[in-house]
Amino acid sequence: ETGVTQTPRHLVMGMTNKKSLKCEQHLGHNAMYWYKQSAKKPLELMFVYNFKEQTENNSVPSRFSPECPNSSHLFLHLHTLQPEDSALYLCASSQGLADVNEQFFGPGTRLTVL
Amino acid sequence: GQNIDQPTEMTATEGAIVQINCTYQTSGFNGLFWYQQHAGEAPTFLSYNVLDGLEEKGRFSSFLSRSKGYSYLLLKELQMKDSASYLCAVRDSNYQLIWGAGTKLIIKP
């Protein structure tokens, strides 16, 4: 248990569906992140939030829409996804953005787009 | 562009020592991290280096040479539970983490 939870753990959706991924951290951290992890590829940073404000959007397609209502919760809203979006989506949090602050990861949501 | 290189896969024997290398080219440097990720699980933090030299933490040690853009993770007295992927990540000048693709370590009895 890292103190970061994600739901659902597995999700299968069609290209026309709309779904949301949820992340919650119980660590009192100020920064939260969404990553995409595909097989044998580096982790891809998607979005960064610091104190609920989005500080980074790494050219992510608009079919992925993040939401951060407070410092403890982070959502990733999905719509009209493509099969190549199938991957493990990891949420992480850290105390801040700099210094030693290591990131604590949730277990991920395994997403399959049909 | 920014790049982190590490071997795709390594095999070692239980009880032995293994060194996993990581080389990087990034725009700026604000620290290097090693994470462990067991199959189907979240990555977990192992070590952090920001100054040159060796950081030792139990059976695991991590080394950094900033001038060479090089780090390694040294695992001693290998145990079966050490079978996992090991991820190298560098924090660049914008404080973003740039990740390697990971090294899958297979431990054989």
XYZ file of N, CA and C in Angstrom:
669
model
N 0.837 -1.200 0.000
C 0.000 0.000 0.000
C 0.878 1.260 0.000
N 0.707 2.088 -0.995
C 1.538 3.290 -1.098
C 0.806 4.531 -0.614
N -0.463 4.414 -0.278
C -1.237 5.578 0.104
C -1.924 6.251 -1.071
N -1.793 5.652 -2.251
C -2.460 6.169 -3.449
C -3.346 5.047 -4.003
N -4.631 5.337 -4.119
C -5.560 4.319 -4.626
C -6.128 4.751 -5.975
N -6.415 3.760 -6.803
C -6.983 4.031 -8.125
C -8.133 3.088 -8.381
N -9.181 3.607 -8.983
C -10.314 2.781 -9.410
C -10.781 3.237 -10.784
N -11.268 2.303 -11.596
C -11.209 0.856 -11.384
C -9.808 0.319 -11.648
N -9.559 -0.923 -11.300
C -8.257 -1.531 -11.579
C -8.169 -2.016 -13.029
N -9.317 -2.398 -13.565
C -9.378 -2.844 -14.960
C -10.592 -2.206 -15.616
N -10.430 -1.832 -16.894
C -11.529 -1.203 -17.621
C -11.440 -1.596 -19.079
N -12.555 -2.085 -19.601
C -12.660 -2.373 -21.031
C -13.743 -1.461 -21.577
N -13.428 -0.738 -22.625
C -14.415 0.181 -23.190
C -14.336 0.219 -24.701
N -15.478 0.535 -25.312
C -15.524 0.711 -26.738
C -15.107 2.122 -27.103
N -14.859 2.346 -28.374
C -14.351 3.646 -28.818
C -15.374 4.765 -28.664
N -16.647 4.416 -28.507
C -17.659 5.465 -28.389
C -18.062 5.725 -26.937
N -17.499 4.936 -26.016
C -17.881 5.085 -24.605
C -17.256 6.313 -23.964
N -17.846 6.703 -22.827
C -17.248 7.703 -21.952
C -17.071 7.063 -20.586
N -15.874 7.161 -20.039
C -15.597 6.607 -18.722
C -14.659 7.551 -17.982
N -14.519 7.325 -16.684
C -13.602 8.133 -15.880
C -12.755 7.251 -14.992
N -11.492 7.620 -14.856
C -10.589 6.974 -13.915
C -10.469 7.876 -12.694
N -10.384 7.228 -11.525
C -10.307 8.001 -10.286
C -9.034 7.670 -9.530
N -8.452 8.683 -8.934
C -7.262 8.520 -8.109
C -7.460 9.308 -6.817
N -7.045 8.702 -5.699
C -7.132 9.387 -4.410
C -5.841 9.131 -3.640
N -5.287 10.190 -3.076
C -4.089 10.010 -2.260
C -4.376 10.419 -0.821
N -3.844 9.604 0.109
C -4.095 9.788 1.537
C -2.822 10.218 2.240
N -1.949 10.924 1.527
C -0.627 11.252 2.041
C -0.453 12.731 2.361
N -1.469 13.536 2.098
C -1.361 14.970 2.337
C -0.444 15.677 1.354
N -0.270 15.076 0.173
C 0.603 15.657 -0.837
C -0.084 16.786 -1.590
N 0.751 17.623 -2.228
C 0.222 18.770 -2.959
C 0.231 18.591 -4.469
N 1.027 17.654 -4.964
C 1.150 17.459 -6.408
C 0.625 16.086 -6.804
N -0.068 16.023 -7.931
C -0.592 14.755 -8.446
C -0.334 14.671 -9.944
N -0.181 13.428 -10.415
C 0.256 13.196 -11.798
C -0.555 12.070 -12.434
N -0.744 12.166 -13.739
C -1.225 11.043 -14.536
C -0.120 10.626 -15.494
N 0.145 9.299 -15.532
C 1.110 8.724 -16.459
C 0.421 7.641 -17.289
N 0.959 7.446 -18.495
C 0.569 6.315 -19.332
C 1.770 5.383 -19.425
N 1.537 4.082 -19.178
C 2.615 3.101 -19.280
C 2.228 2.034 -20.289
N 2.933 2.018 -21.412
C 2.742 0.992 -22.437
C 3.895 0.008 -22.356
N 3.644 -1.205 -22.808
C 4.637 -2.270 -22.701
C 5.958 -1.866 -23.357
N 7.044 -2.039 -22.599
C 8.406 -1.821 -23.074
C 8.675 -0.387 -23.515
N 7.864 0.533 -23.029
C 8.082 1.951 -23.325
C 8.267 2.710 -22.021
N 8.940 3.853 -22.067
C 9.071 4.657 -20.846
C 7.718 5.186 -20.385
N 7.635 5.433 -19.102
C 6.453 6.114 -18.581
C 6.292 7.448 -19.298
N 5.043 7.727 -19.730
C 4.766 9.004 -20.397
C 3.978 9.886 -19.442
N 4.552 11.017 -19.088
C 3.824 11.960 -18.246
C 2.720 12.614 -19.067
N 1.507 12.596 -18.520
C 0.366 13.195 -19.229
C 0.018 14.561 -18.633
N -0.264 14.582 -17.351
C -0.712 15.810 -16.692
C -0.076 15.907 -15.309
N 0.138 17.164 -14.885
C 0.624 17.441 -13.540
C -0.270 18.502 -12.916
N -0.658 18.271 -11.676
C -1.395 19.265 -10.907
C -0.611 19.571 -9.642
N -0.504 20.849 -9.314
C 0.145 21.276 -8.078
C -0.813 22.220 -7.362
N -1.185 21.875 -6.141
C -2.187 22.657 -5.407
C -3.442 22.874 -6.263
N -3.914 21.835 -6.874
C -5.142 21.782 -7.696
C -5.020 22.505 -9.035
N -3.893 23.135 -9.304
C -3.746 23.841 -10.566
C -2.921 23.002 -11.551
N -3.397 22.932 -12.790
C -2.669 22.154 -13.793
C -1.411 22.907 -14.189
N -0.258 22.251 -14.023
C 1.007 22.895 -14.355
C 1.650 22.288 -15.596
N 1.128 21.157 -16.050
C 1.746 20.494 -17.193
C 0.705 19.717 -17.979
N 0.763 19.865 -19.288
C -0.073 19.078 -20.193
C 0.835 18.724 -21.353
N 1.308 17.490 -21.353
C 2.332 17.101 -22.332
C 1.726 16.721 -23.671
N 1.094 17.699 -24.324
C 0.534 17.482 -25.662
C -0.361 16.253 -25.708
N -1.194 16.125 -24.703
C -2.086 14.969 -24.635
C -3.341 15.261 -25.468
N -3.801 14.285 -26.264
C -5.008 14.507 -27.069
C -6.198 14.888 -26.206
N -7.100 15.662 -26.769
C -8.236 16.185 -26.010
C -9.233 15.111 -25.614
N -9.086 13.899 -26.132
C -9.978 12.815 -25.710
C -9.674 12.380 -24.272
N -8.547 12.874 -23.720
C -8.222 12.691 -22.307
C -8.422 14.036 -21.614
N -9.261 14.065 -20.598
C -9.565 15.324 -19.926
C -9.390 15.147 -18.422
N -8.393 15.821 -17.806
C -8.181 15.660 -16.374
C -9.053 16.605 -15.562
N -9.260 16.223 -14.301
C -9.985 17.078 -13.372
C -9.393 16.890 -11.985
N -9.138 17.977 -11.287
C -8.561 17.899 -9.950
C -9.374 18.790 -9.017
N -10.424 18.252 -8.397
C -11.295 19.071 -7.552
C -10.642 19.519 -6.251
N -9.683 18.756 -5.757
C -8.945 19.129 -4.548
C -7.603 18.401 -4.553
N -6.760 18.691 -3.595
C -5.394 18.138 -3.611
C -5.352 16.637 -3.418
N -6.456 16.038 -2.990
C -6.453 14.599 -2.706
C -7.033 13.750 -3.828
N -7.744 14.378 -4.749
C -8.442 13.618 -5.781
C -8.056 14.084 -7.180
N -7.953 13.118 -8.055
C -7.615 13.399 -9.450
C -8.413 12.442 -10.319
N -9.013 12.985 -11.371
C -9.787 12.171 -12.301
C -9.192 12.286 -13.704
N -9.427 11.261 -14.489
C -9.091 11.309 -15.909
C -10.326 10.865 -16.673
N -10.960 11.816 -17.350
C -12.168 11.527 -18.114
C -11.779 11.115 -19.530
N -12.390 10.028 -19.980
C -12.038 9.428 -21.264
C -13.241 9.440 -22.202
N -13.033 9.830 -23.445
C -14.119 9.744 -24.423
C -13.559 9.582 -25.823
N -14.259 8.802 -26.611
C -13.886 8.483 -28.000
C -12.419 8.091 -28.102
N -12.023 7.120 -27.269
C -10.638 6.666 -27.284
C -10.365 5.773 -28.492
N -9.075 5.564 -28.758
C -8.615 4.729 -29.843
C -7.961 3.463 -29.279
N -7.919 2.396 -30.059
C -7.264 1.164 -29.563
C -5.834 1.396 -29.078
N -5.110 2.333 -29.685
C -3.715 2.581 -29.255
C -3.623 3.266 -27.894
N -4.779 3.656 -27.350
C -4.804 4.223 -26.004
C -4.824 3.131 -24.940
N -4.937 1.894 -25.349
C -4.895 0.780 -24.397
C -3.530 0.769 -23.719
N -3.531 0.794 -22.391
C -2.279 0.878 -21.628
C -2.612 0.804 -20.146
N -1.574 0.879 -19.330
C -1.747 1.010 -17.878
C -1.663 2.498 -17.548
N -2.679 3.019 -16.884
C -2.692 4.434 -16.504
C -2.398 4.520 -15.009
N -1.289 5.201 -14.718
C -0.817 5.306 -13.347
C -1.023 6.717 -12.820
N -1.478 6.781 -11.596
C -1.585 8.045 -10.883
C -0.456 8.085 -9.855
N 0.095 9.251 -9.602
C 1.142 9.391 -8.596
C 0.944 10.699 -7.856
N 1.538 10.792 -6.673
C 1.512 12.048 -5.932
C 2.873 12.274 -5.305
N 3.164 13.542 -4.986
C 4.388 13.890 -4.286
C 4.117 15.113 -3.421
N 4.980 15.326 -2.430
C 4.793 16.450 -1.528
C 4.824 17.764 -2.303
N 5.800 17.867 -3.211
C 5.930 19.040 -4.058
C 6.496 18.624 -5.392
N 6.941 19.591 -6.152
C 7.442 19.288 -7.501
C 8.961 19.184 -7.554
N 9.648 19.679 -6.534
C 11.113 19.773 -6.615
C 11.766 18.982 -5.482
N 13.013 19.233 -5.277
C 13.833 18.597 -4.233
C 13.778 17.084 -4.335
N 13.898 16.436 -3.207
C 13.983 14.983 -3.198
C 12.623 14.334 -3.421
N 11.584 15.144 -3.406
C 10.228 14.606 -3.351
C 9.975 13.463 -4.319
N 10.104 12.235 -3.819
C 9.815 11.109 -4.696
C 8.317 11.004 -4.893
N 7.943 10.371 -5.988
C 6.540 10.188 -6.314
C 6.064 8.831 -5.803
N 4.876 8.832 -5.266
C 4.239 7.612 -4.790
C 3.157 7.251 -5.796
N 3.205 6.017 -6.279
C 2.312 5.596 -7.353
C 1.158 4.751 -6.830
N 0.023 4.888 -7.502
C -1.075 3.967 -7.296
C -0.856 2.713 -8.120
N -1.731 1.701 -7.947
C -1.561 0.415 -8.633
C -1.906 0.469 -10.116
N -2.555 1.548 -10.552
C -2.858 1.691 -11.969
C -4.213 1.157 -12.370
N -4.681 1.639 -13.502
C -5.885 1.115 -14.158
C -5.447 0.530 -15.487
N -5.709 -0.762 -15.668
C -5.385 -1.414 -16.950
C -6.549 -1.161 -17.897
N -6.329 -0.339 -18.916
C -7.375 0.067 -19.851
C -7.229 -0.661 -21.177
N -8.326 -1.234 -21.634
C -8.370 -1.867 -22.956
C -9.464 -1.196 -23.766
N -9.083 -0.669 -24.927
C -10.045 -0.015 -25.817
C -10.275 -0.931 -27.014
N -11.540 -1.295 -27.200
C -11.858 -2.232 -28.275
C -12.272 -1.513 -29.547
N 16.953 16.017 -28.203
C 15.881 15.458 -27.409
C 16.412 14.863 -26.122
N 15.532 14.520 -25.252
C 15.909 13.939 -23.973
C 15.815 12.423 -24.074
N 16.775 11.754 -23.451
C 16.857 10.308 -23.609
C 17.434 9.649 -22.369
N 16.824 8.542 -21.983
C 17.334 7.713 -20.899
C 17.510 6.311 -21.468
N 18.703 5.739 -21.335
C 18.967 4.406 -21.858
C 19.302 3.445 -20.728
N 18.672 2.294 -20.749
C 18.982 1.221 -19.824
C 18.719 -0.091 -20.539
N 19.414 -1.166 -20.118
C 19.208 -2.443 -20.813
C 17.773 -2.917 -20.650
N 17.281 -3.622 -21.664
C 15.896 -4.083 -21.648
C 15.686 -5.189 -20.628
N 16.646 -6.103 -20.565
C 16.476 -7.272 -19.700
C 17.837 -7.771 -19.215
N 17.869 -8.253 -17.980
C 19.081 -8.861 -17.422
C 18.679 -10.092 -16.628
N 19.593 -11.055 -16.568
C 19.367 -12.273 -15.798
C 20.506 -12.437 -14.805
N 20.183 -12.841 -13.590
C 21.199 -13.053 -12.563
C 20.775 -14.223 -11.686
N 21.717 -14.687 -10.893
C 21.483 -15.856 -10.042
C 21.240 -15.435 -8.601
N 20.357 -16.126 -7.953
C 20.064 -15.879 -6.533
C 21.365 -15.884 -5.729
N 21.507 -14.876 -4.865
C 22.710 -14.764 -4.032
C 23.834 -13.967 -4.666
N 23.738 -13.695 -5.946
C 24.805 -12.982 -6.661
C 24.608 -11.470 -6.573
N 25.435 -10.749 -7.340
C 25.369 -9.285 -7.430
C 25.059 -8.905 -8.881
N 24.239 -7.871 -9.064
C 23.959 -7.413 -10.419
C 24.004 -5.889 -10.444
N 24.494 -5.357 -11.551
C 24.576 -3.906 -11.736
C 23.744 -3.512 -12.944
N 22.800 -2.623 -12.747
C 21.937 -2.146 -13.822
C 22.356 -0.717 -14.161
N 22.764 -0.518 -15.403
C 23.270 0.786 -15.820
C 22.185 1.668 -16.421
N 22.401 2.966 -16.309
C 21.482 3.955 -16.877
C 22.314 5.128 -17.384
N 22.154 5.482 -18.644
C 22.811 6.681 -19.167
C 21.729 7.654 -19.610
N 22.030 8.926 -19.488
C 20.986 9.918 -19.772
C 21.554 11.126 -20.509
N 20.686 11.708 -21.331
C 20.950 13.007 -21.956
C 19.682 13.817 -21.761
N 19.764 14.816 -20.915
C 18.575 15.613 -20.599
C 18.924 17.096 -20.627
N 17.886 17.909 -20.731
C 18.086 19.353 -20.666
C 18.107 19.734 -19.199
N 19.280 19.796 -18.629
C 19.427 20.095 -17.217
C 19.347 18.837 -16.368
N 19.748 18.980 -15.117
C 19.739 17.822 -14.212
C 19.408 18.310 -12.813
N 18.377 17.684 -12.245
C 17.988 18.012 -10.865
C 17.736 16.743 -10.074
N 18.537 15.718 -10.350
C 18.427 14.500 -9.560
C 18.048 13.297 -10.394
N 18.456 12.120 -9.930
C 18.163 10.866 -10.623
C 17.532 9.903 -9.635
N 16.488 9.231 -10.077
C 15.723 8.316 -9.234
C 15.801 6.903 -9.801
N 15.757 5.935 -8.904
C 15.546 4.533 -9.279
C 14.263 4.057 -8.596
N 13.432 3.368 -9.390
C 12.199 2.784 -8.890
C 12.201 1.294 -9.221
N 11.503 0.541 -8.384
C 11.287 -0.891 -8.630
C 9.808 -1.102 -8.951
N 9.531 -1.920 -9.959
C 8.139 -2.215 -10.290
C 7.970 -3.709 -10.511
N 7.256 -4.362 -9.594
C 6.902 -5.754 -9.792
C 5.749 -5.826 -10.782
N 5.678 -6.938 -11.500
C 4.665 -7.118 -12.540
C 3.274 -6.883 -11.965
N 2.516 -6.012 -12.621
C 1.145 -5.744 -12.200
C 1.015 -4.850 -10.988
N 2.128 -4.274 -10.536
C 2.076 -3.430 -9.347
C 2.579 -2.016 -9.644
N 2.425 -1.134 -8.659
C 2.893 0.239 -8.810
C 4.408 0.313 -8.678
N 5.055 1.251 -9.378
C 6.474 1.510 -9.124
C 6.658 2.018 -7.697
N 7.729 1.579 -7.047
C 8.034 2.059 -5.700
C 9.446 2.630 -5.675
N 9.621 3.695 -4.943
C 10.869 4.430 -4.873
C 11.971 3.594 -4.219
N 13.156 3.605 -4.845
C 14.311 2.918 -4.278
C 15.384 3.896 -3.814
N 15.763 4.846 -4.695
C 16.894 5.702 -4.341
C 16.861 7.001 -5.118
N 17.610 7.964 -4.599
C 17.718 9.287 -5.204
C 19.169 9.732 -5.121
N 19.722 10.197 -6.253
C 21.076 10.755 -6.282
C 21.025 12.120 -6.937
N 21.676 13.095 -6.304
C 21.783 14.413 -6.929
C 23.251 14.852 -6.996
N 24.068 14.300 -6.112
C 25.508 14.570 -6.136
C 26.248 13.317 -6.589
N 27.447 13.513 -7.135
C 28.247 12.378 -7.588
C 28.599 11.468 -6.414
N 28.628 10.190 -6.705
C 29.053 9.249 -5.679
C 28.052 8.139 -5.475
N 28.304 7.387 -4.431
C 27.535 6.183 -4.136
C 26.629 6.406 -2.936
N 25.365 6.021 -3.094
C 24.401 6.040 -1.991
C 24.057 4.596 -1.670
N 24.283 4.194 -0.422
C 24.023 2.805 -0.054
C 22.811 2.727 0.855
N 21.970 1.731 0.553
C 20.761 1.532 1.357
C 20.523 0.031 1.441
N 21.093 -0.576 2.464
C 20.931 -2.020 2.627
C 21.580 -2.789 1.501
N 20.828 -3.676 0.865
C 21.371 -4.486 -0.225
C 21.479 -3.707 -1.527
N 20.841 -2.534 -1.569
C 20.818 -1.751 -2.807
C 21.727 -0.531 -2.679
N 22.461 -0.216 -3.746
C 23.277 0.993 -3.806
C 23.043 1.647 -5.152
N 23.163 2.976 -5.179
C 23.028 3.676 -6.453
C 24.187 4.654 -6.582
N 24.733 4.706 -7.799
C 25.901 5.542 -8.086
C 25.549 6.554 -9.153
N 26.143 7.733 -9.055
C 25.908 8.787 -10.043
C 27.222 9.449 -10.443
N 27.382 9.664 -11.756
C 28.431 10.518 -12.298
C 27.772 11.516 -13.231
N 27.640 12.743 -12.771
C 26.960 13.761 -13.574
C 27.751 14.122 -14.822
N 29.085 14.140 -14.718
C 29.908 14.509 -15.873
C 29.783 13.483 -16.996
N 29.517 12.231 -16.635
C 29.380 11.177 -17.639
C 27.920 10.897 -17.993
N 26.996 11.541 -17.312
C 25.582 11.261 -17.573
C 25.268 9.796 -17.331
N 25.707 9.291 -16.185
C 25.692 7.845 -15.952
C 25.326 7.540 -14.509
N 24.534 6.489 -14.356
C 24.192 5.987 -13.036
C 24.117 4.471 -13.104
N 24.289 3.833 -11.968
C 23.982 2.411 -11.894
C 23.305 2.100 -10.572
N 22.533 1.022 -10.606
C 21.897 0.463 -9.416
C 22.553 -0.886 -9.169
N 23.072 -1.064 -7.974
C 23.772 -2.302 -7.616
C 22.924 -3.068 -6.615
N 22.617 -4.295 -6.933
C 21.821 -5.133 -6.039
C 22.698 -6.295 -5.574
N 22.856 -6.428 -4.269
C 23.693 -7.490 -3.698
C 22.822 -8.580 -3.095
N 23.435 -9.754 -2.902
C 22.752 -10.884 -2.249
C 21.344 -11.055 -2.814
N 21.279 -11.209 -4.117
C 19.996 -11.240 -4.801
C 19.056 -12.293 -4.236
N 17.778 -11.890 -4.148
C 16.726 -12.791 -3.692
C 15.693 -12.925 -4.802
N 14.940 -13.986 -4.767
C 13.937 -14.224 -5.823
C 12.963 -13.050 -5.906
N 12.657 -12.446 -4.766
C 11.700 -11.336 -4.756
C 12.240 -10.087 -5.454
N 13.534 -10.072 -5.789
C 14.106 -8.933 -6.511
C 13.771 -8.982 -8.004
N 13.166 -10.072 -8.447
C 12.715 -10.147 -9.848
C 11.651 -9.078 -10.066
N 11.968 -8.125 -10.921
C 11.095 -6.966 -11.133
C 11.700 -6.136 -12.259
N 10.992 -5.090 -12.631
C 11.575 -4.090 -13.535
C 12.140 -2.948 -12.712
N 13.265 -2.414 -13.158
C 13.924 -1.314 -12.459
C 13.957 -0.110 -13.398
N 13.340 0.970 -12.931
C 13.150 2.159 -13.757
C 14.092 3.265 -13.316
N 14.788 3.846 -14.281
C 15.665 4.990 -14.036
C 14.933 6.241 -14.513
N 14.997 7.315 -13.742
C 14.312 8.554 -14.136
C 15.169 9.741 -13.731
N 15.228 10.733 -14.589
C 16.015 11.948 -14.340
C 15.089 13.153 -14.291
N 15.279 13.990 -13.297
C 14.509 15.231 -13.216
C 15.263 16.314 -13.976
N 14.591 16.908 -14.985
C 15.293 17.861 -15.845
C 15.206 19.284 -15.291
N 15.618 20.252 -16.101
C 15.677 21.636 -15.628
C 14.298 22.205 -15.308
N 13.250 21.615 -15.895
C 11.869 22.035 -15.594
C 11.258 21.214 -14.455
N 12.092 20.415 -13.799
C 11.648 19.549 -12.694
C 10.665 18.479 -13.141
N 10.700 18.153 -14.442
C 9.910 17.029 -14.936
C 10.753 15.769 -14.868
N 10.116 14.643 -14.554
C 10.817 13.364 -14.553
C 10.804 12.783 -15.962
N 11.994 12.479 -16.485
C 12.140 11.790 -17.761
C 12.499 10.339 -17.438
N 11.725 9.403 -17.972
C 11.833 8.001 -17.572
C 12.512 7.149 -18.639
N 13.294 6.179 -18.181
C 13.761 5.112 -19.061
C 12.660 4.073 -19.212
N 12.860 3.165 -20.159
C 11.857 2.134 -20.431
C 11.887 1.014 -19.397
N 12.905 1.007 -18.543
C 12.979 -0.010 -17.496
C 13.820 -1.202 -17.893
N 14.420 -1.830 -16.899
C 15.195 -3.056 -17.084
C 14.492 -4.176 -16.344
N 14.105 -5.203 -17.082
C 13.470 -6.354 -16.452
C 14.568 -7.273 -15.923
N 14.568 -7.489 -14.629
C 15.575 -8.339 -13.988
C 14.959 -9.689 -13.645
N 15.577 -10.736 -14.171
C 15.106 -12.098 -13.912
C 16.126 -12.772 -13.013
N 15.653 -13.278 -11.874
C 16.529 -13.980 -10.924
C 16.275 -15.470 -11.043
N 17.349 -16.210 -11.231
C 17.234 -17.674 -11.332
C 17.809 -18.330 -10.079
N 17.207 -19.448 -9.678
C 17.703 -20.123 -8.453
C 19.119 -20.673 -8.651
